Structure formats: C-alpha cells, structure tokens
Amino acid sequence: MTSASKYNKLIIGLSLGIIAPVITLLIFTFFKSQSTNVVHYLKFVIRMSLMSNVLSLCALPNLAIFYFFINKEYYYSTRGVILATIIWGVIVVITRYTT
C-alpha cells in the first residue's frame, strides 16, 4: 500500500473536515475570551445570536484542507472534506434558526 492510497480515504477527509472547525472554534473562543471566562463568552455569543456566524467562520480551514487534497489528487479524501463541510453547514443552518 503506497502512502498516497493510505491517505486517500473518505474517512480521512471526513475526520479532518469535522475536527478542523472544532479546533478552530476552540482557538477562536480562547482568543476572544481572554478577559472573561470561556463559558461566559459562549453564553454572550449565543445571547447575541452570533453563534451561527462564528460557526460558519470556523469552517474556513476546510478550504485549505480541500485544496491540499485536490493538489495531492486525493479525491476520496476531498469527498470527505466536502461531506464534512455540508454537515457543518447543516449545523450552522440549524443553529441560525433555533437560537
């Protein structure tokens, strides 16, 4: 099994596509809530109805992952990133209309 075929899997792209926005959300929350508690900051974001905006910005790293996989011609991994981005988009839409 070559290294190209080892990383060219749908589950790899799906995993990275889900994990990257979550890590971005944690980093974003950490930097924006330096003076306050993280929980208080998240409550503020929810109260101000900004959670869907924050979540949609957190999907931007998927763009870099997508281009990386496209340039390496890992098309199955690219499909996983697209699927994860669609799932993340559904979460954003649900968040927008429920909060």
PDB file of C-alpha atoms in Angstrom:
ATOM      1  CA  MET A   1       0.000   0.000   0.000  1.00  0.00           C
ATOM      2  CA  THR A   2       1.525   3.301  -1.061  1.00  0.00           C
ATOM      3  CA  SER A   3       1.382   6.404   1.079  1.00  0.00           C
ATOM      4  CA  ALA A   4      -0.943   8.028  -1.455  1.00  0.00           C
ATOM      5  CA  SER A   5      -3.514   5.279  -1.159  1.00  0.00           C
ATOM      6  CA  LYS A   6      -3.114   5.189   2.617  1.00  0.00           C
ATOM      7  CA  TYR A   7      -4.327   8.797   2.981  1.00  0.00           C
ATOM      8  CA  ASN A   8      -6.771   8.815   0.077  1.00  0.00           C
ATOM      9  CA  LYS A   9      -9.809   7.645   2.032  1.00  0.00           C
ATOM     10  CA  LEU A  10     -13.193   9.193   2.644  1.00  0.00           C
ATOM     11  CA  ILE A  11     -12.886   8.725   6.406  1.00  0.00           C
ATOM     12  CA  ILE A  12      -9.612  10.704   6.497  1.00  0.00           C
ATOM     13  CA  GLY A  13     -11.207  13.688   4.770  1.00  0.00           C
ATOM     14  CA  LEU A  14     -14.377  13.414   6.840  1.00  0.00           C
ATOM     15  CA  SER A  15     -12.418  13.270  10.086  1.00  0.00           C
ATOM     16  CA  LEU A  16     -10.210  16.233   9.212  1.00  0.00           C
ATOM     17  CA  GLY A  17     -13.213  18.150   7.915  1.00  0.00           C
ATOM     18  CA  ILE A  18     -15.037  17.749  11.230  1.00  0.00           C
ATOM     19  CA  ILE A  19     -12.053  18.148  13.565  1.00  0.00           C
ATOM     20  CA  ALA A  20     -10.605  21.299  11.931  1.00  0.00           C
ATOM     21  CA  PRO A  21     -13.675  23.524  12.522  1.00  0.00           C
ATOM     22  CA  VAL A  22     -13.992  22.286  16.104  1.00  0.00           C
ATOM     23  CA  ILE A  23     -10.338  23.130  16.798  1.00  0.00           C
ATOM     24  CA  THR A  24     -10.826  26.491  15.091  1.00  0.00           C
ATOM     25  CA  LEU A  25     -13.848  27.168  17.310  1.00  0.00           C
ATOM     26  CA  LEU A  26     -11.804  26.370  20.414  1.00  0.00           C
ATOM     27  CA  ILE A  27      -8.923  28.602  19.308  1.00  0.00           C
ATOM     28  CA  PHE A  28     -11.278  31.425  18.314  1.00  0.00           C
ATOM     29  CA  THR A  29     -13.123  31.221  21.633  1.00  0.00           C
ATOM     30  CA  PHE A  30      -9.875  31.136  23.585  1.00  0.00           C
ATOM     31  CA  PHE A  31      -8.501  34.261  21.907  1.00  0.00           C
ATOM     32  CA  LYS A  32     -11.756  36.214  22.036  1.00  0.00           C
ATOM     33  CA  SER A  33     -12.439  35.417  25.697  1.00  0.00           C
ATOM     34  CA  GLN A  34      -9.069  36.281  27.231  1.00  0.00           C
ATOM     35  CA  SER A  35     -10.530  38.759  29.695  1.00  0.00           C
ATOM     36  CA  THR A  36     -13.588  36.680  30.584  1.00  0.00           C
ATOM     37  CA  ASN A  37     -14.460  33.088  31.217  1.00  0.00           C
ATOM     38  CA  VAL A  38     -14.902  30.920  28.110  1.00  0.00           C
ATOM     39  CA  VAL A  39     -18.356  29.809  29.256  1.00  0.00           C
ATOM     40  CA  HIS A  40     -19.459  33.427  29.760  1.00  0.00           C
ATOM     41  CA  TYR A  41     -18.173  34.326  26.308  1.00  0.00           C
ATOM     42  CA  LEU A  42     -20.067  31.448  24.677  1.00  0.00           C
ATOM     43  CA  LYS A  43     -23.232  32.447  26.541  1.00  0.00           C
ATOM     44  CA  PHE A  44     -22.742  36.005  25.278  1.00  0.00           C
ATOM     45  CA  VAL A  45     -22.333  34.780  21.687  1.00  0.00           C
ATOM     46  CA  ILE A  46     -25.491  32.686  21.977  1.00  0.00           C
ATOM     47  CA  ARG A  47     -27.437  35.525  23.627  1.00  0.00           C
ATOM     48  CA  MET A  48     -26.421  37.961  20.870  1.00  0.00           C
ATOM     49  CA  SER A  49     -27.412  35.395  18.189  1.00  0.00           C
ATOM     50  CA  LEU A  50     -23.889  35.294  16.786  1.00  0.00           C
ATOM     51  CA  MET A  51     -23.245  31.577  17.157  1.00  0.00           C
ATOM     52  CA  SER A  52     -24.130  30.745  13.547  1.00  0.00           C
ATOM     53  CA  ASN A  53     -21.758  33.474  12.340  1.00  0.00           C
ATOM     54  CA  VAL A  54     -18.929  32.129  14.487  1.00  0.00           C
ATOM     55  CA  LEU A  55     -19.606  28.545  13.393  1.00  0.00           C
ATOM     56  CA  SER A  56     -19.603  29.493   9.722  1.00  0.00           C
ATOM     57  CA  LEU A  57     -16.225  31.228  10.103  1.00  0.00           C
ATOM     58  CA  CYS A  58     -14.859  28.100  11.749  1.00  0.00           C
ATOM     59  CA  ALA A  59     -15.450  26.162   8.524  1.00  0.00           C
ATOM     60  CA  LEU A  60     -12.784  28.172   6.673  1.00  0.00           C
ATOM     61  CA  PRO A  61      -9.918  25.754   7.472  1.00  0.00           C
ATOM     62  CA  ASN A  62     -11.792  23.141   5.452  1.00  0.00           C
ATOM     63  CA  LEU A  63     -10.989  25.222   2.392  1.00  0.00           C
ATOM     64  CA  ALA A  64      -7.252  24.785   2.977  1.00  0.00           C
ATOM     65  CA  ILE A  65      -7.678  21.064   3.620  1.00  0.00           C
ATOM     66  CA  PHE A  66      -9.770  20.772   0.455  1.00  0.00           C
ATOM     67  CA  TYR A  67      -7.106  22.452  -1.689  1.00  0.00           C
ATOM     68  CA  PHE A  68      -4.374  20.334  -0.127  1.00  0.00           C
ATOM     69  CA  PHE A  69      -6.189  17.115  -1.005  1.00  0.00           C
ATOM     70  CA  ILE A  70      -7.043  18.358  -4.513  1.00  0.00           C
ATOM     71  CA  ASN A  71      -3.407  19.246  -5.214  1.00  0.00           C
ATOM     72  CA  LYS A  72      -2.262  15.831  -3.986  1.00  0.00           C
ATOM     73  CA  GLU A  73      -5.022  14.231  -6.099  1.00  0.00           C
ATOM     74  CA  TYR A  74      -6.536  12.512  -3.064  1.00  0.00           C
ATOM     75  CA  TYR A  75     -10.034  12.615  -4.479  1.00  0.00           C
ATOM     76  CA  TYR A  76     -11.663  10.319  -1.913  1.00  0.00           C
ATOM     77  CA  SER A  77     -10.295  12.446   0.924  1.00  0.00           C
ATOM     78  CA  THR A  78     -11.573  15.520  -0.899  1.00  0.00           C
ATOM     79  CA  ARG A  79     -15.042  13.989  -0.952  1.00  0.00           C
ATOM     80  CA  GLY A  80     -14.812  13.505   2.798  1.00  0.00           C
ATOM     81  CA  VAL A  81     -13.952  17.167   3.322  1.00  0.00           C
ATOM     82  CA  ILE A  82     -16.888  18.209   1.140  1.00  0.00           C
ATOM     83  CA  LEU A  83     -19.211  15.915   3.098  1.00  0.00           C
ATOM     84  CA  ALA A  84     -17.931  17.304   6.408  1.00  0.00           C
ATOM     85  CA  THR A  85     -18.436  20.863   5.168  1.00  0.00           C
ATOM     86  CA  ILE A  86     -22.008  20.047   4.169  1.00  0.00           C
ATOM     87  CA  ILE A  87     -22.627  18.545   7.620  1.00  0.00           C
ATOM     88  CA  TRP A  88     -21.078  21.653   9.220  1.00  0.00           C
ATOM     89  CA  GLY A  89     -23.322  23.828   7.027  1.00  0.00           C
ATOM     90  CA  VAL A  90     -26.411  21.962   8.224  1.00  0.00           C
ATOM     91  CA  ILE A  91     -25.289  22.576  11.812  1.00  0.00           C
ATOM     92  CA  VAL A  92     -24.893  26.300  11.031  1.00  0.00           C
ATOM     93  CA  VAL A  93     -28.383  26.494   9.492  1.00  0.00           C
ATOM     94  CA  ILE A  94     -29.933  24.657  12.434  1.00  0.00           C
ATOM     95  CA  THR A  95     -28.116  26.962  14.841  1.00  0.00           C
ATOM     96  CA  ARG A  96     -29.261  30.059  12.969  1.00  0.00           C
ATOM     97  CA  TYR A  97     -32.941  29.145  13.148  1.00  0.00           C
ATOM     98  CA  THR A  98     -33.054  27.660  16.646  1.00  0.00           C
ATOM     99  CA  THR A  99     -31.190  30.291  18.662  1.00  0.00           C
TER     100      THR A  99
END
